[in-house]
Short mmCIF file of C-alpha atoms in Angstrom, two decimals:
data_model
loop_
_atom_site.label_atom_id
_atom_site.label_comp_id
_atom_site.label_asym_id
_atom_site.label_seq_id
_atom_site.Cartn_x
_atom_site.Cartn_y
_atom_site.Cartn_z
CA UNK A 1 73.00 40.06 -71.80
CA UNK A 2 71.18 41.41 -74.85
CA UNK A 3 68.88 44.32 -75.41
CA UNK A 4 66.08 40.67 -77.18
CA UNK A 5 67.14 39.07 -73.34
CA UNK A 6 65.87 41.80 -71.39
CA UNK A 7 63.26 42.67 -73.55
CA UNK A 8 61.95 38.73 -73.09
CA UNK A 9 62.67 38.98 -69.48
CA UNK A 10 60.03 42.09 -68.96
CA UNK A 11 57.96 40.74 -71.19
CA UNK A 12 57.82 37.21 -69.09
CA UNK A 13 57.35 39.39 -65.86
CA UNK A 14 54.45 41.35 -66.95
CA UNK A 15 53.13 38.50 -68.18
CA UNK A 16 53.70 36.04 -64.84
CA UNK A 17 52.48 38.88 -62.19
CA UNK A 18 55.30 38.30 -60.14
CA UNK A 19 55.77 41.73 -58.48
CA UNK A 20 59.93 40.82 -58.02
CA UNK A 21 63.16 39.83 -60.18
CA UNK A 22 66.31 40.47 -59.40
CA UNK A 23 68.87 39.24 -62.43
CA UNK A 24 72.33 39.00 -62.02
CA UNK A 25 74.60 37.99 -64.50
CA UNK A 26 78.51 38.45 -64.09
CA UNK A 27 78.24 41.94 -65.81
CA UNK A 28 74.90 43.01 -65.30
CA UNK A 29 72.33 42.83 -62.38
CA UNK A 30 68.90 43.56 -62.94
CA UNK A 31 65.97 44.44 -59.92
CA UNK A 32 62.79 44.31 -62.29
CA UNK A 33 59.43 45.43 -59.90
CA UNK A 34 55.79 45.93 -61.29
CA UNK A 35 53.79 48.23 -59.31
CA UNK A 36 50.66 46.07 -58.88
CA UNK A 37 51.47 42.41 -58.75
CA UNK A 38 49.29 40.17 -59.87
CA UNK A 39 48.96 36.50 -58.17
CA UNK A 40 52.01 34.98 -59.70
CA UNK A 41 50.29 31.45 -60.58
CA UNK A 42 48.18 32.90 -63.59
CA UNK A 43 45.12 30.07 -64.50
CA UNK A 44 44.03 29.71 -67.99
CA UNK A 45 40.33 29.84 -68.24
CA UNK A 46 38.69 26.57 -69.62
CA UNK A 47 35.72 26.59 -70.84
CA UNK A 48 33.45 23.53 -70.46
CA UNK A 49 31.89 22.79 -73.70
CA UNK A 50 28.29 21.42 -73.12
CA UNK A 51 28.74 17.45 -73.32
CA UNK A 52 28.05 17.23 -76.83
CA UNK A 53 26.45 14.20 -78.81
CA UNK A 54 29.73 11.90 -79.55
CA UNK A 55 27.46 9.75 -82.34
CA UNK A 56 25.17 12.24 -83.95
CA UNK A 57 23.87 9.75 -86.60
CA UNK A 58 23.06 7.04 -84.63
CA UNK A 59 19.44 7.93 -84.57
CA UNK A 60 19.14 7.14 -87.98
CA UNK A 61 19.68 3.71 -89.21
CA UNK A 62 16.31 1.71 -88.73
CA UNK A 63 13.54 3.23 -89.63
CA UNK A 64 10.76 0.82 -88.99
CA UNK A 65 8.67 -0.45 -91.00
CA UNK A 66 5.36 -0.57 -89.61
CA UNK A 67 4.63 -4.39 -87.95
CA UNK A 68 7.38 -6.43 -88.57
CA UNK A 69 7.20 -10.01 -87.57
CA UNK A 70 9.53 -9.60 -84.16
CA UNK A 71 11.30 -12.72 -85.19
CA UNK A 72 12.61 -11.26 -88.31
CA UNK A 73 16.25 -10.87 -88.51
CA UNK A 74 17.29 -7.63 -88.59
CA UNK A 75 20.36 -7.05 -90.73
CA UNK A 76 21.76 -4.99 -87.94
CA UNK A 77 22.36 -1.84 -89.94
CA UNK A 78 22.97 0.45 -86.73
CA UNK A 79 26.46 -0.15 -86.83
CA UNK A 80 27.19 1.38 -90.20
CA UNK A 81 26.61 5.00 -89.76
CA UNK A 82 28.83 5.80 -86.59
CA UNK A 83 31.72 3.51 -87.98
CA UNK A 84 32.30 5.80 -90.96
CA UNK A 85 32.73 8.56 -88.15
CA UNK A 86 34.84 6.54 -86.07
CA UNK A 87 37.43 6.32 -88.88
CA UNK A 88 37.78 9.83 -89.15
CA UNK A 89 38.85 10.45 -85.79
CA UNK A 90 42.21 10.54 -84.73
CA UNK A 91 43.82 8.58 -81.73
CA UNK A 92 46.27 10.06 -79.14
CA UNK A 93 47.83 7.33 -77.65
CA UNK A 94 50.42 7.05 -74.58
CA UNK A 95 53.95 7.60 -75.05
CA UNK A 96 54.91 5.98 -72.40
CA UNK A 97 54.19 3.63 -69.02
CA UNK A 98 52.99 5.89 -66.23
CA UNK A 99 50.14 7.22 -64.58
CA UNK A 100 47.50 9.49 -66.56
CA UNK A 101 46.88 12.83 -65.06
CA UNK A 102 44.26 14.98 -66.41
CA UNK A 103 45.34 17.95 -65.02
CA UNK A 104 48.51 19.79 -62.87
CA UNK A 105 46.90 18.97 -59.60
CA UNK A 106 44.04 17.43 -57.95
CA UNK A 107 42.31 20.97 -57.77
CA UNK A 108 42.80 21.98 -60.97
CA UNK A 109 40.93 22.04 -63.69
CA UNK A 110 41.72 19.20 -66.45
CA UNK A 111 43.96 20.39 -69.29
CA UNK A 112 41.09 19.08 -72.29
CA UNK A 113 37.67 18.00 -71.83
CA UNK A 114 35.06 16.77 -74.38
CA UNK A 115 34.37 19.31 -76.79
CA UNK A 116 37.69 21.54 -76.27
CA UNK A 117 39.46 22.41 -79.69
CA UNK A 118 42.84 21.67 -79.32
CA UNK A 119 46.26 22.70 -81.47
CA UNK A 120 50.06 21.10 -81.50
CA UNK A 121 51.80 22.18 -78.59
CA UNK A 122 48.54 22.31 -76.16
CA UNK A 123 48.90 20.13 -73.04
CA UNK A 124 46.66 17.17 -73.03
CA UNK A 125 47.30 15.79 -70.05
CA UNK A 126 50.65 14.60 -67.27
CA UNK A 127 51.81 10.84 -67.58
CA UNK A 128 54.02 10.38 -64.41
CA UNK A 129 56.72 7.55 -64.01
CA UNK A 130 58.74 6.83 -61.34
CA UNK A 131 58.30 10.49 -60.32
CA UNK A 132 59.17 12.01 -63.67
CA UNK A 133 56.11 14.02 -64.98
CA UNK A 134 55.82 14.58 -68.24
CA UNK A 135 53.54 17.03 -69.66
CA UNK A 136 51.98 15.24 -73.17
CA UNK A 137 51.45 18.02 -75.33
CA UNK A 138 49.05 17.79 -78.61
CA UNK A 139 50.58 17.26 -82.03
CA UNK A 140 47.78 17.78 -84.20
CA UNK A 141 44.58 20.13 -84.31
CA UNK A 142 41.04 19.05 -83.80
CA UNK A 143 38.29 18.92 -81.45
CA UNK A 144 38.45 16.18 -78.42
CA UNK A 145 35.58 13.74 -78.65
CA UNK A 146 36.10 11.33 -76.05
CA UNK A 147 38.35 10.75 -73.24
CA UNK A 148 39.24 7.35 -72.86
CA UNK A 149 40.69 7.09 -69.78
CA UNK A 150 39.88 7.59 -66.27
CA UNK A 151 41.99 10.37 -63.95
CA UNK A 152 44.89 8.89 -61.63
CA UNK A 153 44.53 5.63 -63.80
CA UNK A 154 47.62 3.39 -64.95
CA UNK A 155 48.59 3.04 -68.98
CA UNK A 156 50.44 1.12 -70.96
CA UNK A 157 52.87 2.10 -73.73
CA UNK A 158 50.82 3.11 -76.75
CA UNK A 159 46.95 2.80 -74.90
CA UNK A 160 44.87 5.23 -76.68
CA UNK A 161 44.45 8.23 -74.43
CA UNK A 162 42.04 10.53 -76.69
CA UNK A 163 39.60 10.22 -79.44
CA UNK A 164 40.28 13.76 -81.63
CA UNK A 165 38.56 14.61 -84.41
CA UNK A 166 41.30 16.30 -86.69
CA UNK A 167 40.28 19.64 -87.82
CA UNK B 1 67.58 22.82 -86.30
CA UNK B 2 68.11 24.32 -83.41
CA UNK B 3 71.97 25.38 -82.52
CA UNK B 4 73.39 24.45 -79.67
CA UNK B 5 76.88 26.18 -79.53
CA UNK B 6 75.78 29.24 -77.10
CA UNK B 7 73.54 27.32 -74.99
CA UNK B 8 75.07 24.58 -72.26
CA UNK B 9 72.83 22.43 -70.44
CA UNK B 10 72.43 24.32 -67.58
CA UNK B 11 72.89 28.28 -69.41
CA UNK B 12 74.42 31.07 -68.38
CA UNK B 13 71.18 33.01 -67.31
CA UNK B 14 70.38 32.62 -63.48
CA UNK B 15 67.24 35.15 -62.35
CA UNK B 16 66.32 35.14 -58.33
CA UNK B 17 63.36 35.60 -57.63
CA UNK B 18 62.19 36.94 -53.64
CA UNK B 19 59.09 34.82 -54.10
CA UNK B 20 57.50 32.40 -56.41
CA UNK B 21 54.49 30.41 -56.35
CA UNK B 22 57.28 27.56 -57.02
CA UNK B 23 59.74 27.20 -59.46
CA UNK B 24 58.99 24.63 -61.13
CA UNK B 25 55.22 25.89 -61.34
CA UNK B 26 56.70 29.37 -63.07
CA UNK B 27 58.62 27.56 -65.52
CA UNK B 28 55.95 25.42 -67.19
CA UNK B 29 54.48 28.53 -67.72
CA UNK B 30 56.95 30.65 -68.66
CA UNK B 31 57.57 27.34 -71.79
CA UNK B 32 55.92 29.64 -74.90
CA UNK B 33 57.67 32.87 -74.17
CA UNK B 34 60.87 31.09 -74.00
CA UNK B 35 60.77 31.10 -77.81
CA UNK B 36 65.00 30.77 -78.23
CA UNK B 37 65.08 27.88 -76.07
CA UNK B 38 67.95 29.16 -73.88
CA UNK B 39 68.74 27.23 -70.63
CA UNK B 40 68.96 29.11 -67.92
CA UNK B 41 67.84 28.91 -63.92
CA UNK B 42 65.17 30.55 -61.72
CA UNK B 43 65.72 30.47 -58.15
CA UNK B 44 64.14 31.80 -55.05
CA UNK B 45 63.69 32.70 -51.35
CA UNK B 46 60.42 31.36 -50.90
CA UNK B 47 58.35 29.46 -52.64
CA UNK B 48 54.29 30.01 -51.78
CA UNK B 49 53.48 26.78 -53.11
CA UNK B 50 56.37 24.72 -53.25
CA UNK B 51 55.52 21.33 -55.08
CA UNK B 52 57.16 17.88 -54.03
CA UNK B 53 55.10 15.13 -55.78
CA UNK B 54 51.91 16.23 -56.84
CA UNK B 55 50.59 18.22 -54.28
CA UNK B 56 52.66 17.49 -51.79
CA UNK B 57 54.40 20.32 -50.20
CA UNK B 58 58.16 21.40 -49.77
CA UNK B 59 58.51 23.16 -46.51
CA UNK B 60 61.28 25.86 -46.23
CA UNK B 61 61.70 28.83 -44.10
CA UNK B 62 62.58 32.21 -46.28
CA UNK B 63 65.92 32.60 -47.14
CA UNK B 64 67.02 29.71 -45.51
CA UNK B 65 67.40 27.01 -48.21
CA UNK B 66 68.46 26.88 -51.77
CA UNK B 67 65.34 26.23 -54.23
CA UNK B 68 65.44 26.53 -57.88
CA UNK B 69 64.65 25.24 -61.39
CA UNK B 70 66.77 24.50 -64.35
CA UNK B 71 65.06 25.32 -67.71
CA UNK B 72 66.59 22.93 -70.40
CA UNK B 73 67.08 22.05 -74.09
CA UNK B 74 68.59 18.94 -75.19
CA UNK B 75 66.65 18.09 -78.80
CA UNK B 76 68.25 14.55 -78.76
CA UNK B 77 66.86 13.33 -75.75
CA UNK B 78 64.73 10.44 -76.01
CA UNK B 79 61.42 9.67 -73.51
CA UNK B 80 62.99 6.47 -72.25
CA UNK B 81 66.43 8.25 -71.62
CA UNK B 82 64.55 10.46 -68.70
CA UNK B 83 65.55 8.36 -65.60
CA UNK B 84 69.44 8.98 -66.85
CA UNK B 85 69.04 12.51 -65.90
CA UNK B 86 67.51 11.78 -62.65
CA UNK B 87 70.18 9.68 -61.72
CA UNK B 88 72.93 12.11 -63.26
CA UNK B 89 70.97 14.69 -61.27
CA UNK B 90 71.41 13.02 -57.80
CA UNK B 91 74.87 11.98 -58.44
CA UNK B 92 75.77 15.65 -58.77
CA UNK B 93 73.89 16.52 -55.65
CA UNK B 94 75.79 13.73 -53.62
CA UNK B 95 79.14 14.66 -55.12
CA UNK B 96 78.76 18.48 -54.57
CA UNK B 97 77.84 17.23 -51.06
CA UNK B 98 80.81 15.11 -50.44
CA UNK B 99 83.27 17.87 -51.87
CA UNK B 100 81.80 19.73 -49.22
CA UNK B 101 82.78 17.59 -46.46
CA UNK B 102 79.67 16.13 -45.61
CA UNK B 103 79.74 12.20 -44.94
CA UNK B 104 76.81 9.53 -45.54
CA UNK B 105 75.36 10.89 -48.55
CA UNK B 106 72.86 8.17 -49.92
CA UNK B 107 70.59 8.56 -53.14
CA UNK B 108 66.98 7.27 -51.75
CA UNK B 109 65.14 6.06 -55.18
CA UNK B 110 63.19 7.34 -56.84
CA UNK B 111 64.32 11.17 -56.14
CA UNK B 112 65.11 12.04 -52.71
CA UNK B 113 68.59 12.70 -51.01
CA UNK B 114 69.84 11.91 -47.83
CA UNK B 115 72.41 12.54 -44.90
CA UNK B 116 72.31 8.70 -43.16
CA UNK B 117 68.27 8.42 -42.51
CA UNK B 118 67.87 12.14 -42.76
CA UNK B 119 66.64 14.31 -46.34
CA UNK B 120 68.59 17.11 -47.33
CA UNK B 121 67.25 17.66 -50.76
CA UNK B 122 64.60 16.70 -52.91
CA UNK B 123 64.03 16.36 -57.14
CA UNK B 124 61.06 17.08 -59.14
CA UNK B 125 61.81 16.45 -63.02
CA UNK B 126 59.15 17.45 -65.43
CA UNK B 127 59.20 17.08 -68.96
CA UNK B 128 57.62 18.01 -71.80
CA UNK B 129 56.99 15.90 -74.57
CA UNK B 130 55.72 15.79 -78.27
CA UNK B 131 55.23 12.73 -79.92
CA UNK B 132 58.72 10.68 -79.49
CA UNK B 133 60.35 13.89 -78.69
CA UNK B 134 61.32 15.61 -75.13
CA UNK B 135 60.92 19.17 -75.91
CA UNK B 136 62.32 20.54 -72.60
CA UNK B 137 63.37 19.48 -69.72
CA UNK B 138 62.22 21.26 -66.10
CA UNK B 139 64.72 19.56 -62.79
CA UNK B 140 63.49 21.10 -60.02
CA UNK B 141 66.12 21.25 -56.65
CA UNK B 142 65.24 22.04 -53.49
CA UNK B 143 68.27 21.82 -50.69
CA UNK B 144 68.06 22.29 -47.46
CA UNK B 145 71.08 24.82 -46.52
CA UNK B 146 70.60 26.76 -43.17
CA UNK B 147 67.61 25.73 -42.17
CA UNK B 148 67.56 24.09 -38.29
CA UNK B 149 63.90 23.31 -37.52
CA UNK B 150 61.86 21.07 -39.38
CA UNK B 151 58.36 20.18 -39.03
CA UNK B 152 57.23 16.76 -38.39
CA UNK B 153 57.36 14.68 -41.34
CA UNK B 154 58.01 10.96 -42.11
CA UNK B 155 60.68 11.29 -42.56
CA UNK B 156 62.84 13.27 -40.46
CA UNK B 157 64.78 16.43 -42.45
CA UNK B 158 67.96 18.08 -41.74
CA UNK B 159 70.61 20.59 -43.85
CA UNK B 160 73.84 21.29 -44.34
CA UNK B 161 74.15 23.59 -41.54
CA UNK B 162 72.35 21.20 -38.91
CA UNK B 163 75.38 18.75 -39.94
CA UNK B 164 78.65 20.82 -40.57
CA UNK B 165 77.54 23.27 -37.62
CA UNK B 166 78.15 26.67 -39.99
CA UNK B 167 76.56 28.79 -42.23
CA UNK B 168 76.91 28.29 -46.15
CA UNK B 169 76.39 30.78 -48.53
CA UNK B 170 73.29 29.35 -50.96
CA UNK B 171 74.59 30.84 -54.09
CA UNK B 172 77.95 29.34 -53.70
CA UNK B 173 76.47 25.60 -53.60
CA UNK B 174 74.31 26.80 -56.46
CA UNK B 175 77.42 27.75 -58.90
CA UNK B 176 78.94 23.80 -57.51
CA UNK B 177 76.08 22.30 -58.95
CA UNK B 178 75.90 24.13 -61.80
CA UNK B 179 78.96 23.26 -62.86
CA UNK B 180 78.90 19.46 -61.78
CA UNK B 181 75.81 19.15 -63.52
CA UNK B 182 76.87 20.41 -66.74
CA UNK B 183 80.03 18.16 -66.48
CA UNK B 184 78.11 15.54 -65.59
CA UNK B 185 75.38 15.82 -68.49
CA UNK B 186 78.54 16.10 -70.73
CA UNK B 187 79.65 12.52 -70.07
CA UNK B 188 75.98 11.43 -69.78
CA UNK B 189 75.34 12.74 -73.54
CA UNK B 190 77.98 10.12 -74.51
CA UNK B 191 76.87 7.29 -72.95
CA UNK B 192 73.24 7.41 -70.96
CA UNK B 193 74.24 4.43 -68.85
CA UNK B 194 77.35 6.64 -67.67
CA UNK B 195 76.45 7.13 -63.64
CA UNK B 196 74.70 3.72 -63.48
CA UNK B 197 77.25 2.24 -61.64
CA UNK B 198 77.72 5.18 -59.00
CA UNK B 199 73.96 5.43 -58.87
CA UNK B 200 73.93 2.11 -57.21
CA UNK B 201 77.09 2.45 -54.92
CA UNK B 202 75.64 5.32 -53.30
CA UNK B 203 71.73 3.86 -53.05
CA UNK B 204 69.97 4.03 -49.39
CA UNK B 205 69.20 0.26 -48.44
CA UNK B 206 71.09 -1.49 -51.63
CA UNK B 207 71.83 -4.46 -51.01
CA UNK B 208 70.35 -4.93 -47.56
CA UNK B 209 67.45 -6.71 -46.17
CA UNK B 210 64.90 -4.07 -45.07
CA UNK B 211 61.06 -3.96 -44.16
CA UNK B 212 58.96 -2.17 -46.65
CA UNK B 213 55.71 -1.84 -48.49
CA UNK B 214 54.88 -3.82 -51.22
CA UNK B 215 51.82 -3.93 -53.08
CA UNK B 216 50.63 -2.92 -49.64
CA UNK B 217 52.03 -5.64 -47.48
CA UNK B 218 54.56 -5.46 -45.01
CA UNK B 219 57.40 -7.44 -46.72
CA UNK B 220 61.05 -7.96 -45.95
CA UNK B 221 62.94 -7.13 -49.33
CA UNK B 222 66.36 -6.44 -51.02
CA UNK B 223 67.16 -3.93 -53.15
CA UNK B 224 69.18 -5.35 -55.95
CA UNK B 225 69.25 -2.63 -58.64
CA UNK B 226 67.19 0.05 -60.59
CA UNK B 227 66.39 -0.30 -64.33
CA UNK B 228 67.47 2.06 -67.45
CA UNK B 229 63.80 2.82 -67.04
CA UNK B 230 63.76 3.78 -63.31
CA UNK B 231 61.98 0.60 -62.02
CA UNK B 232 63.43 -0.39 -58.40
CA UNK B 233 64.51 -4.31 -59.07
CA UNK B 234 63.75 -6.05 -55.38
CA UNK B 235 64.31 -9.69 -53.88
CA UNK B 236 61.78 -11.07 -51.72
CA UNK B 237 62.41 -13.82 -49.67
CA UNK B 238 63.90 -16.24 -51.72
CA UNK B 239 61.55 -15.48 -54.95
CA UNK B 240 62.59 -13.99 -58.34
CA UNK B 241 63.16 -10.27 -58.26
CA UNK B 242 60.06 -7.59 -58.45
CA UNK B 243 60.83 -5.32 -60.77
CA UNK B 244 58.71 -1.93 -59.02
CA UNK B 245 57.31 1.13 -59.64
CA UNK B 246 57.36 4.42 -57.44
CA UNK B 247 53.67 3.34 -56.10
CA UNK B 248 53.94 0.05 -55.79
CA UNK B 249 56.90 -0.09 -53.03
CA UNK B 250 57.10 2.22 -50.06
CA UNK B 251 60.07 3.03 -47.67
CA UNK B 252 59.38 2.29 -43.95
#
């Protein structure tokens, strides 16, 4: 064992709380205690962003124009602004058949919500199959707009999970 | 690209831990600081939160039983290759079992074993994945050594002591598995369809008409195999075969 090993290995206790290790390897063996430990299950903070407005511009397509006959066909032009958003945005779709977790367990919080910046390597959410769980984790950076699919719910092979919009 | 040489499957590196929330649980988030993606294993005494499936909770007295995680890196593993370790996994339980004298080892899909109707040990895989790519690998063990009372469950529990009648050292049987899982992922590497064939030999109820839960209904069914995938393939009555998922077929 190596001065970087050990070095990682405090490092990952002080960092865990656990207030115990004992390391034994066939030469060495290691009793590592902290003098106040922490609670060993350390919970990342997530901040819930205040539900913002997924279609900002939708306000703005038909102005009206004073009293128009109601029968007069309207070209539809609401459509057109939130469609050049939509294109921006970035998909995160399913690798796999499972069951979509949003977060580790039922009371914790979810891994992303709406609003949440998010970077490759962050943990989107668990997919579970046949008692395999597999923690999804990010591979690009944005800002989550929409979730698209319900907690405890079943998906298929490339169903869009996410709506991101890249940063 | 990440070499491999130093680093086996299972690693060199074993810390023990007096108590854990649970190992599994400490791993995940130990994943960033483990920036050389060594293998190694954590195991403990007790575990304050020990996790079966999602919530659910392994019971084990202090000191009694052997419970640990195995941290690993394999960077060709694919997503749909997953279910090949589980099986290689419980394959290396039963056969460090058998070596050990003990008799009426069955696999129970999707990731419990047992001693005849009894379970002795339990699985909890978790992955983590990027894209198309399994980044690491977490296989969670829990083994009941010298424990003797269980609580109520289910299903009824037992160990190796309540069976052979003496004490076993849990470190021992921790070094047996080590090694037969590192032998065993070395023939798996070659060929992920390598245990297949054992996997089904040694399956609780294969091949045998048996009541269980399907969809929710009380159904006589047949186990007749279990996909690359993990699905469990079952006859029913004389219709095609089911091809099921862990929730969608329950052992009674």
């Amino acid at each position: 064992m190596n001065l970087k090993e050990i070095e990682s290995l405090i490092k990952f206790v002080s960092k865990s709380g656990v207030s115990e290790v004992e390391l034994e390897t066939k030469d060495v063996k290691i009793t590592i205690k902290t003098e106040n430990g922490r609670p060993a299950e350390v919970q990342s903070v997530i901040t819930q962003m205040p539900m913002q407005a997924q279609m900002p511009n939708m306000q703005m397509a038909p102005v009206n124009m004073g009293n128009q006959a109601p029968a007069a066909p309207q070209e539809a032009p609401k459509a057109e602004a939130p469609k050049a958003d939509d294109s921006k945005l970035i998909t995160v779709k399913s690798p796999m058949i499972g069951t979509f977790y949003r977060s580790s367990s039922p009371d914790k919080p979810a891994f992303i919500n709406v609003g949440d910046s998010i970077k490759p390597g962050d943990v989107v959410c668990i997919i579970e199959a046949m008692k395999l769980f597999n923690e999804i984790e990010s591979e690009i950076s944005g800002k989550v707009v929409k979730v698209l699919v319900d907690d405890s719910s079943p998906v298929e092979y490339d169903q869009p999970l996410f709506l991101v919009e890249p940063a | 690209m990440i070499k491999q040489d130093n680093n086996t499957f299972v690693g060199q590196l074993h810390f023990h831990f007096s108590k854990l929330n649970s190992t599994n649980k400490f791993l995940q988030e130990f994943g960033d600081f483990n920036n050389d993606r060594k293998s190694f294993v954590i195991s403990t005494d007790y575990q304050t939160n020990g996790v079966g499936q999602r919530g659910s909770f392994w019971e084990s007295e202090p000191g009694e039983n052997l419970l640990f995680s195995m941290f690993s890196f394999y960077q060709y593993l694919k997503i749909n290759q997953t279910f090949a370790i589980n099986k290689m996994v419980s394959i290396s339980i039963l056969t460090t079992l058998v070596n050990l004298g003990i008799e009426n080892v069955k696999i129970k899909w999707p990731n419990d074993i047992l001693i005849g109707d009894e379970k002795i040990a339990g699985i909890l895989i978790e992955n983590s994945i990027q894209g198309e790519k399994v980044k690491s690998l977490i296989i969670g063990i829990g083994l009941n050594i010298n424990q003797l009372k269980f609580k109520d469950y289910k299903r009824k529990c037992t160990s190796l002591k309540k069976v052979k009648g003496i004490e076993f050292s849990r470190f021992d049987i921790l070094e047996k598995l080590k090694k037969t899982i590192e032998t065993n992922f070395s023939k798996l590497k070659n060929d992920f369809t390598a245990f297949d064939r054992e996997y089904l030999e040694n399956l609780y109820q294969f091949n045998v008409w048996k009541g269980y839960l399907i969809y929710n209904q009380r159904k006589n069914a047949c186990i007749k195999g279990v996909s690359f995938g993990g699905d469990l393939e079952v006859k029913i009555d004389s219709e095609e075969i089911l091809s099921l998922k862990n929730k969608e077929i329950v052992f009674i």
